[in-house]
Short mmCIF file of C-alpha atoms in Angstrom, two decimals:
data_model
loop_
_atom_site.label_atom_id
_atom_site.label_comp_id
_atom_site.label_asym_id
_atom_site.label_seq_id
_atom_site.Cartn_x
_atom_site.Cartn_y
_atom_site.Cartn_z
CA MET A 5 70.28 7.07 117.81
CA HIS A 6 67.50 8.36 115.57
CA THR A 7 67.54 12.04 114.66
CA VAL A 8 64.66 13.70 112.84
CA ILE A 9 65.22 17.14 111.33
CA VAL A 10 62.04 18.99 110.38
CA TYR A 11 62.37 22.20 108.42
CA GLU A 12 60.36 24.86 106.64
CA SER A 13 62.12 26.50 103.70
CA MET A 14 61.02 29.18 101.27
CA TYR A 15 64.10 29.80 99.13
CA GLY A 16 66.17 26.69 99.85
CA ASN A 17 68.47 28.24 102.46
CA THR A 18 66.83 26.59 105.47
CA ARG A 19 66.71 23.26 103.59
CA GLU A 20 70.46 23.53 102.92
CA ILE A 21 71.13 24.23 106.60
CA ALA A 22 68.94 21.26 107.64
CA GLU A 23 70.84 18.98 105.25
CA ALA A 24 74.18 20.25 106.60
CA ILE A 25 73.01 19.58 110.18
CA ALA A 26 72.11 16.03 109.08
CA GLU A 27 75.63 15.63 107.65
CA GLY A 28 77.08 16.83 110.95
CA VAL A 29 75.05 14.29 112.91
CA HIS A 30 76.31 11.55 110.55
CA GLN A 31 79.91 12.74 110.95
CA ALA A 32 79.63 12.59 114.73
CA ASP A 33 77.78 9.26 114.77
CA PRO A 34 78.06 7.31 111.49
CA ALA A 35 75.60 4.69 112.82
CA ALA A 36 72.89 7.26 113.52
CA ALA A 37 69.67 7.14 111.55
CA VAL A 38 68.90 10.65 110.32
CA ASP A 39 65.72 11.77 108.57
CA CYS A 40 65.62 15.28 107.11
CA ILE A 41 61.97 16.08 106.38
CA PRO A 42 60.14 19.15 105.05
CA VAL A 43 57.43 20.29 107.46
CA ALA A 44 54.69 19.31 104.99
CA GLU A 45 55.80 15.65 105.25
CA ALA A 46 56.53 15.58 109.00
CA ASN A 47 53.58 13.80 110.56
CA ALA A 48 53.40 12.50 114.13
CA ASP A 49 54.68 9.06 113.10
CA ALA A 50 57.82 10.64 111.62
CA THR A 51 58.68 12.45 114.84
CA ARG A 52 57.46 9.93 117.41
CA SER A 53 60.49 7.63 117.05
CA ALA A 54 63.08 10.42 117.30
CA ASP A 55 65.66 10.42 120.07
CA LEU A 56 66.58 13.92 118.90
CA LEU A 57 64.16 16.24 117.10
CA VAL A 58 65.74 19.24 115.38
CA VAL A 59 63.33 21.87 114.04
CA GLY A 60 64.13 24.91 111.94
CA GLY A 61 62.58 27.55 109.75
CA PRO A 62 63.15 30.94 108.18
CA THR A 63 62.76 34.17 110.09
CA HIS A 64 59.87 36.28 108.84
CA MET A 65 58.91 39.58 110.44
CA HIS A 66 61.18 39.03 113.48
CA GLY A 67 59.98 35.48 114.24
CA MET A 68 58.46 32.30 112.89
CA SER A 69 56.73 32.51 109.53
CA SER A 70 52.97 32.83 109.29
CA GLY A 71 50.58 32.10 106.45
CA LEU A 72 50.64 35.77 105.49
CA SER A 73 54.44 36.10 105.58
CA ARG A 74 54.85 32.91 103.48
CA ARG A 75 52.40 34.20 100.86
CA MET A 76 54.22 37.55 100.74
CA ALA A 77 57.61 35.82 100.35
CA ALA A 78 56.34 33.51 97.60
CA SER A 79 54.83 36.44 95.74
CA ALA A 80 58.06 38.42 95.93
CA GLU A 81 60.11 35.43 94.74
CA GLY A 82 57.74 34.77 91.86
CA HIS A 83 58.46 38.23 90.43
CA LYS A 84 62.25 37.72 90.20
CA GLU A 85 63.84 36.59 86.96
CA GLY A 86 66.15 33.60 87.09
CA HIS A 87 64.75 32.31 90.40
CA GLU A 88 62.39 29.65 89.02
CA GLU A 89 63.65 26.87 91.33
CA ALA A 90 63.37 29.06 94.44
CA ALA A 91 59.93 30.28 93.34
CA ALA A 92 58.77 26.66 92.97
CA GLU A 93 60.01 25.81 96.48
CA ALA A 94 58.33 28.94 97.85
CA ARG A 95 55.00 28.04 96.20
CA GLU A 96 55.21 24.49 97.59
CA THR A 97 55.89 25.83 101.09
CA VAL A 98 52.99 28.28 100.92
CA GLU A 99 50.58 25.52 99.92
CA GLY A 100 51.58 23.29 102.85
CA PRO A 101 51.48 23.83 106.60
CA GLY A 102 54.09 26.07 108.16
CA LEU A 103 55.82 25.35 111.44
CA ARG A 104 53.21 27.26 113.45
CA ALA A 105 50.42 24.97 112.22
CA TRP A 106 52.66 21.90 112.48
CA PHE A 107 53.28 22.54 116.16
CA HIS A 108 49.51 22.33 116.80
CA HIS A 109 49.67 18.66 115.75
CA LEU A 110 53.00 17.75 117.34
CA PRO A 111 52.27 15.26 120.11
CA THR A 112 53.50 16.04 123.58
CA THR A 113 56.39 13.76 124.43
CA GLU A 114 57.82 12.31 127.58
CA THR A 115 60.59 14.11 129.40
CA GLY A 116 63.92 12.78 128.17
CA THR A 117 63.23 13.28 124.48
CA TYR A 118 65.77 15.75 123.17
CA ALA A 119 65.32 18.63 120.76
CA ALA A 120 67.08 21.61 119.24
CA ALA A 121 65.95 24.65 117.25
CA PHE A 122 67.51 26.68 114.44
CA ASP A 123 66.56 29.33 111.95
CA THR A 124 67.86 31.24 108.97
CA ARG A 125 67.93 35.02 109.25
CA VAL A 126 69.48 38.17 107.88
CA ASP A 127 72.29 39.84 109.81
CA MET A 128 70.67 43.16 110.60
CA PRO A 129 69.98 44.93 113.89
CA ARG A 130 66.59 44.02 115.34
CA SER A 131 65.86 41.49 112.57
CA GLY A 132 64.85 38.92 115.15
CA GLY A 133 64.89 35.19 114.73
CA ALA A 134 62.54 32.21 114.63
CA ALA A 135 64.73 29.77 116.62
CA SER A 136 63.73 31.02 120.08
CA GLY A 137 60.03 30.65 119.27
CA ILE A 138 60.67 27.16 117.91
CA ALA A 139 62.60 26.19 121.06
CA HIS A 140 59.79 27.57 123.23
CA ARG A 141 57.21 25.47 121.38
CA LEU A 142 59.41 22.37 121.67
CA SER A 143 59.68 22.94 125.44
CA HIS A 144 55.90 23.41 125.62
CA HIS A 145 55.56 19.91 124.10
CA HIS A 146 57.90 18.59 126.87
CA TYR A 147 61.00 18.18 124.70
CA ASP A 148 64.29 18.75 126.51
CA VAL A 149 66.00 21.46 124.44
CA VAL A 150 69.69 20.49 124.55
CA ALA A 151 71.28 23.50 122.83
CA GLU A 152 70.78 27.22 122.64
CA PRO A 153 68.62 28.12 119.61
CA GLU A 154 70.93 28.78 116.66
CA GLY A 155 70.61 31.27 113.82
CA PHE A 156 72.32 30.85 110.44
CA ILE A 157 72.86 33.92 108.29
CA VAL A 158 71.60 34.54 104.77
CA GLU A 159 72.77 37.43 102.64
CA GLY A 160 69.86 39.67 101.66
CA SER A 161 66.28 38.64 102.28
CA ASP A 162 66.40 35.47 100.18
CA GLY A 163 70.03 34.37 100.25
CA PRO A 164 72.41 32.93 99.42
CA LEU A 165 73.77 31.65 102.71
CA ARG A 166 76.71 33.57 104.09
CA ALA A 167 80.07 31.90 103.36
CA GLY A 168 80.91 29.36 106.06
CA GLU A 169 77.35 28.84 107.32
CA LEU A 170 77.07 25.30 105.96
CA ASP A 171 80.28 24.35 107.75
CA ARG A 172 78.97 25.98 110.92
CA ALA A 173 75.70 24.03 110.56
CA ARG A 174 77.61 20.75 110.17
CA ALA A 175 79.60 21.52 113.32
CA TRP A 176 76.43 22.49 115.21
CA GLY A 177 74.75 19.25 114.12
CA ALA A 178 77.77 17.20 115.24
CA GLY A 179 77.72 19.01 118.58
CA LEU A 180 74.10 17.97 119.15
CA VAL A 181 75.17 14.32 119.24
#
């Protein structure tokens, strides 16, 4: 089985969740090939061979990020002291394509190709989530979404991840297999 995990990450939280999902897939199927790829590097060739495509991103303004929301997040991160690594990741994400643009170039697949969607989000009433929009776009490209879209919680607007979320992501990834 070949699993490809494509993620967009501003502060590193979504990247950490994607990596934990990859670990979970490996735990469930040690022979599985797993590629964990930032959205900027995820071209059609990278996704075409996937038996399972897992896509995730941060929640911005109640849904998937946009060019404007990524620029706003990078600007806010750049003004914080002691967050140089996160600010560098945010700048890199802003300069590349986000998930919305990436979906425009994702080839439509044949029925029988599996997918799943996740996001990172804050735990606040009416904060929304990006995972449902990601799952909808995967379905639109004829992927069979095999799990309910999953949200993983960050503390505050830029993290860190809530205690236990990496373990939950590993278990979710294993359950996808």
